[in-house]
Short mmCIF file of C-alpha atoms in Angstrom, two decimals:
data_model
loop_
_atom_site.label_atom_id
_atom_site.label_comp_id
_atom_site.label_asym_id
_atom_site.label_seq_id
_atom_site.Cartn_x
_atom_site.Cartn_y
_atom_site.Cartn_z
CA MET A 1444 15.45 3.92 39.45
CA ALA A 1445 15.58 7.68 39.76
CA PHE A 1446 16.83 9.81 36.87
CA THR A 1447 19.87 10.79 39.00
CA LYS A 1448 21.24 7.21 38.84
CA LEU A 1449 20.83 7.13 35.07
CA PHE A 1450 22.63 10.45 34.80
CA VAL A 1451 25.56 9.03 36.82
CA ALA A 1452 25.65 6.10 34.37
CA ALA A 1453 25.64 8.61 31.52
CA ILE A 1454 28.69 10.40 32.97
CA ALA A 1455 30.48 7.05 33.14
CA ALA A 1456 29.65 6.40 29.48
CA LEU A 1457 30.96 9.87 28.63
CA SER A 1458 34.32 9.17 30.26
CA LEU A 1459 34.71 5.95 28.17
CA ALA A 1460 33.97 7.80 24.92
CA THR A 1461 36.27 10.82 25.20
CA SER A 1462 38.19 9.65 22.13
CA VAL A 1463 35.08 10.04 19.93
CA ALA A 1464 33.23 12.83 21.69
CA ALA A 1465 32.89 16.09 19.75
CA ALA A 1466 34.53 19.30 20.93
CA PRO A 1467 32.26 21.34 23.29
CA VAL A 1468 29.72 23.53 21.51
CA ALA A 1469 26.81 25.64 22.69
CA ALA A 1470 24.00 23.34 23.90
CA PRO A 1471 20.89 23.34 21.65
CA ALA A 1472 17.41 23.80 23.06
CA PRO A 1473 16.76 20.52 24.97
CA GLY A 1474 14.13 18.08 23.68
CA LYS A 1475 13.54 17.21 27.32
CA ALA A 1476 13.92 19.41 30.36
CA GLY A 1477 17.38 19.00 31.90
CA TRP A 1478 18.86 17.04 28.97
CA ASP A 1479 22.18 18.50 27.78
CA GLU A 1480 22.67 17.57 24.12
CA SER A 1481 26.07 19.29 24.11
CA LYS A 1482 27.29 16.35 26.20
CA PHE A 1483 24.98 13.49 25.25
CA GLU A 1484 23.32 12.01 22.20
CA PRO A 1485 19.83 13.39 21.26
CA TYR A 1486 17.29 12.52 23.91
CA ASP A 1487 14.80 10.96 21.46
CA ILE A 1488 17.42 8.57 20.04
CA TYR A 1489 18.50 7.51 23.52
CA HIS A 1490 14.88 7.03 24.69
CA THR A 1491 14.04 4.88 21.65
CA ARG A 1492 17.04 2.59 22.27
CA TYR A 1493 16.29 2.47 26.03
CA LEU A 1494 12.80 1.05 25.38
CA ALA A 1495 13.97 -1.27 22.59
CA LEU A 1496 16.50 -2.86 24.98
CA LYS A 1497 13.77 -3.08 27.70
CA CYS A 1498 16.09 -1.26 30.12
CA GLN A 1499 13.11 -0.46 32.35
CA ASN A 1500 13.11 -4.15 33.35
CA LYS A 1501 16.88 -4.52 33.81
CA HIS A 1502 17.88 -2.17 36.63
CA ASN A 1503 20.68 -3.28 38.95
CA THR A 1504 22.15 -5.64 36.32
CA ALA A 1505 25.46 -5.70 34.46
CA PHE A 1506 23.49 -5.32 31.22
CA PHE A 1507 21.92 -2.07 32.47
CA ASP A 1508 25.31 -0.63 33.53
CA THR A 1509 26.85 -1.56 30.16
CA CYS A 1510 24.06 -0.76 27.70
CA CYS A 1511 21.34 1.45 29.22
CA GLY A 1512 23.17 4.75 29.70
CA PRO A 1513 23.16 7.46 26.99
CA LEU A 1514 26.06 7.78 24.55
CA ALA A 1515 28.33 10.77 24.77
CA ARG A 1516 27.86 13.35 22.03
CA GLY A 1517 29.65 12.00 18.98
CA GLN A 1518 30.13 8.50 20.41
CA LYS A 1519 29.24 5.59 18.12
CA LEU A 1520 27.01 2.75 19.32
CA SER A 1521 29.58 0.39 17.79
CA THR A 1522 31.94 1.25 20.69
CA ARG A 1523 29.66 -0.79 22.95
CA PRO A 1524 29.15 -4.58 22.99
CA ALA A 1525 26.85 -6.01 20.32
CA GLN A 1526 24.21 -6.75 22.96
CA CYS A 1527 23.76 -2.98 23.38
CA ASN A 1528 22.49 -2.61 19.79
CA PRO A 1529 18.70 -3.27 19.59
CA ASN A 1530 19.10 -4.30 15.92
CA SER A 1531 21.35 -7.22 16.94
CA GLN A 1532 18.95 -8.52 19.62
CA PRO A 1533 17.01 -11.76 18.87
CA ALA A 1534 13.22 -11.39 18.79
CA ASN A 1535 12.86 -13.08 22.19
CA SER A 1536 16.07 -11.93 23.96
CA SER A 1537 14.46 -10.67 27.14
CA THR A 1538 16.16 -11.69 30.40
CA GLN A 1539 14.39 -12.41 33.64
CA ASP A 1540 15.42 -9.26 35.44
CA GLU A 1541 13.56 -7.72 38.30
CA ASP A 1542 11.19 -4.89 37.44
CA ASP A 1543 12.01 -1.52 38.94
CA ASP A 1544 9.47 1.19 39.69
CA ASP A 1545 11.70 3.90 38.23
CA CYS A 1546 12.61 4.01 34.56
CA GLU A 1547 14.47 6.49 32.45
CA ASP A 1548 13.71 7.45 28.86
CA ASP A 1549 12.67 10.14 26.73
CA GLY A 1550 9.20 10.42 25.57
CA ASP A 1551 9.37 8.38 22.32
CA ASP A 1552 9.23 4.66 21.61
CA ASP A 1553 11.24 2.68 19.04
CA ASP A 1554 9.67 0.69 16.22
CA THR A 1555 10.93 -2.47 17.96
CA VAL A 1556 8.50 -1.92 20.84
CA VAL A 1557 5.46 -1.07 18.73
CA LEU A 1558 2.68 -3.41 19.73
CA ASN A 1559 1.48 -6.20 17.46
CA PRO A 1560 -1.40 -5.07 15.24
CA THR A 1561 -3.62 -7.56 17.06
CA THR A 1562 -3.26 -5.62 20.32
CA THR A 1563 -5.07 -2.67 18.80
CA THR A 1564 -8.26 -4.74 18.86
CA LYS A 1565 -8.13 -5.18 22.63
CA PRO A 1566 -9.68 -1.83 23.57
CA ALA A 1567 -12.63 -2.64 21.27
CA THR A 1568 -13.05 -6.03 22.97
CA THR A 1569 -12.97 -4.39 26.40
CA THR A 1570 -15.60 -1.85 25.36
CA THR A 1571 -17.95 -4.60 24.20
CA LYS A 1572 -17.42 -6.38 27.50
CA ALA A 1573 -18.35 -3.30 29.52
CA THR A 1574 -21.51 -2.81 27.48
CA THR A 1575 -22.56 -6.39 28.21
CA THR A 1576 -22.15 -5.97 31.96
CA THR A 1577 -24.19 -2.77 32.09
CA THR A 1578 -27.16 -4.45 30.43
CA LYS A 1579 -26.84 -7.53 32.61
CA LYS A 1580 -27.07 -5.82 35.95
CA THR A 1581 -27.40 -2.15 36.80
CA THR A 1582 -25.13 -2.47 39.84
CA THR A 1583 -22.20 -3.35 37.57
CA THR A 1584 -22.30 0.02 35.79
CA THR A 1585 -20.02 1.45 38.47
CA LYS A 1586 -17.22 -1.04 37.74
CA PRO A 1587 -15.87 0.55 34.52
CA ALA A 1588 -15.28 3.78 36.42
CA THR A 1589 -13.05 1.99 38.93
CA THR A 1590 -10.81 0.63 36.15
CA THR A 1591 -9.72 4.17 35.18
CA LYS A 1592 -7.69 4.31 38.43
CA ALA A 1593 -9.35 7.64 39.20
CA SER A 1594 -12.93 8.74 38.72
CA SER A 1595 -13.90 12.04 37.13
CA GLY A 1596 -13.39 14.81 39.65
CA SER A 1597 -10.42 13.18 41.41
CA THR A 1598 -7.59 15.69 40.99
CA HIS A 1599 -3.98 14.62 40.40
CA THR A 1600 -0.95 16.91 40.69
CA GLY A 1601 2.48 16.48 39.16
CA LYS A 1602 4.89 17.73 36.52
CA GLY A 1603 4.20 18.40 32.85
CA THR A 1604 6.91 17.97 30.20
CA TRP A 1605 6.94 17.60 26.41
CA TYR A 1606 8.34 15.21 23.83
CA THR A 1607 8.37 14.78 20.05
CA GLN A 1608 6.70 11.95 18.11
CA ASN A 1609 9.26 11.39 15.30
CA GLY A 1610 6.74 9.33 13.36
CA VAL A 1611 6.92 6.49 15.88
CA ALA A 1612 3.83 4.80 17.32
CA GLY A 1613 3.27 5.31 21.06
CA ALA A 1614 2.72 2.53 23.60
CA CYS A 1615 -1.00 2.62 22.74
CA GLY A 1616 -0.14 1.47 19.21
CA LYS A 1617 -0.89 4.54 17.07
CA LYS A 1618 1.27 7.14 15.33
CA ASN A 1619 0.43 10.81 15.94
CA PRO A 1620 1.79 14.15 14.67
CA ASP A 1621 3.43 16.58 17.10
CA SER A 1622 0.42 18.87 16.66
CA ALA A 1623 -1.98 16.26 18.08
CA LEU A 1624 -3.32 16.99 21.56
CA ILE A 1625 -2.05 13.82 23.20
CA GLY A 1626 -0.13 12.82 26.31
CA ALA A 1627 1.99 9.99 27.72
CA MET A 1628 0.86 8.75 31.16
CA ASN A 1629 3.45 8.06 33.86
CA PHE A 1630 4.32 4.36 34.02
CA GLN A 1631 2.87 3.96 37.54
CA LEU A 1632 -0.67 4.62 36.29
CA TYR A 1633 -0.11 3.26 32.77
CA GLY A 1634 1.10 -0.19 33.83
CA ASN A 1635 3.17 -2.44 31.54
CA VAL A 1636 4.67 -0.04 28.97
CA ASP A 1637 5.04 -2.90 26.47
CA LYS A 1638 1.28 -3.43 26.26
CA VAL A 1639 -1.83 -1.40 25.49
CA SER A 1640 -3.19 -0.04 28.79
CA SER A 1641 -6.75 0.69 29.89
CA VAL A 1642 -5.53 4.30 30.12
CA CYS A 1643 -5.17 4.47 26.31
CA GLY A 1644 -7.78 6.70 24.69
CA LYS A 1645 -8.92 8.34 27.92
CA LYS A 1646 -9.41 12.11 27.99
CA VAL A 1647 -7.60 14.20 30.59
CA LEU A 1648 -8.16 17.89 31.38
CA ILE A 1649 -4.80 19.43 32.34
CA THR A 1650 -4.32 22.82 34.04
CA ASN A 1651 -1.08 24.80 34.29
CA LYS A 1652 -1.08 25.73 37.98
CA LYS A 1653 1.03 28.83 37.35
CA ASN A 1654 -1.05 30.60 34.69
CA GLY A 1655 -4.38 28.73 34.79
CA LYS A 1656 -4.26 27.69 31.11
CA GLN A 1657 -5.95 24.40 30.27
CA VAL A 1658 -5.94 21.74 27.56
CA THR A 1659 -7.78 18.44 27.11
CA VAL A 1660 -5.59 15.63 25.79
CA THR A 1661 -6.05 11.99 24.83
CA MET A 1662 -3.76 9.41 26.45
CA ALA A 1663 -1.77 7.80 23.60
CA ASP A 1664 1.54 6.74 25.12
CA ALA A 1665 3.45 5.75 28.27
CA CYS A 1666 6.18 7.78 29.98
CA PRO A 1667 8.77 5.43 31.54
CA SER A 1668 10.86 8.37 32.80
CA CYS A 1669 8.01 10.16 34.62
CA LYS A 1670 8.82 9.70 38.31
CA GLY A 1671 5.58 10.92 39.91
CA LYS A 1672 2.08 9.41 39.72
CA GLY A 1673 0.77 12.81 38.66
CA ASP A 1674 3.32 13.39 35.88
CA ILE A 1675 2.28 13.55 32.20
CA ASP A 1676 4.52 13.95 29.13
CA LEU A 1677 2.77 16.03 26.46
CA SER A 1678 3.06 16.42 22.70
CA THR A 1679 4.51 19.77 21.68
CA GLY A 1680 1.08 20.78 20.38
CA ALA A 1681 -0.54 20.14 23.77
CA PHE A 1682 2.29 21.68 25.82
CA LYS A 1683 2.12 24.93 23.83
CA LYS A 1684 -1.51 25.30 24.92
CA LEU A 1685 -0.22 25.58 28.49
CA ASP A 1686 3.14 27.35 28.17
CA ALA A 1687 6.10 28.01 25.86
CA LEU A 1688 8.24 25.00 24.95
CA SER A 1689 11.28 26.81 26.34
CA THR A 1690 9.73 26.50 29.81
CA GLY A 1691 10.37 22.77 29.60
CA LEU A 1692 8.80 21.76 32.94
CA ILE A 1693 5.57 23.03 34.53
CA ASP A 1694 3.47 22.21 37.59
CA ILE A 1695 0.13 20.71 36.57
CA GLU A 1696 -3.06 19.30 37.98
CA TRP A 1697 -5.44 17.10 36.02
CA VAL A 1698 -8.60 15.04 36.08
CA TYR A 1699 -10.16 12.41 33.83
CA VAL A 1700 -13.08 13.80 31.81
#
């Protein structure tokens, strides 16, 4: 679902929480382009809860309308039903809702969606597998390139944004500081945001189309809120290589390297 629908849901949540909302103050610098923290809770807190509740898989449901919108500034989570609190959810409380191609978040993931430690061994297993196929038959050496969804030299265009790490592991299973040159791939190319993707660990050369500045980043996370297949959410360290954080949103083009 497009970000606009989520924003409408957020306005509805705001109207229900007027009794606890704080008096209007000057909006702080947004952690995400377009996010108004003078009206809503901090973007990173909302994004963490959004992923913990698996809202990306629950569009067009009563649960989504009740629990997946952001809180108004000053509103307590306790004003919502218990099912809206990730800490009260059973370990296997997922419902069989239809997947939707559009998800809304912020760029961080909650501890409740950090992958099992065993999933971190999967990339190593895949690498061993690829090595075996290249020695078995020379014609199979072209297959690993096709699994990257785009070969080196294929240029993608989209939007570049930034997010903070907050000491939380990304979808690829590792924690990184804000200074690390990493990025979160849009969910269309990443795949299932609850699992380690073949995109994890890949290097991407990103160019700011406006000023020509470039940075090479490692894919370490998924971006459920990125709407375009060319969109990448960057760490603050990587974004500052391309433009000032106050810019918030930039036009980019990128290739795998």
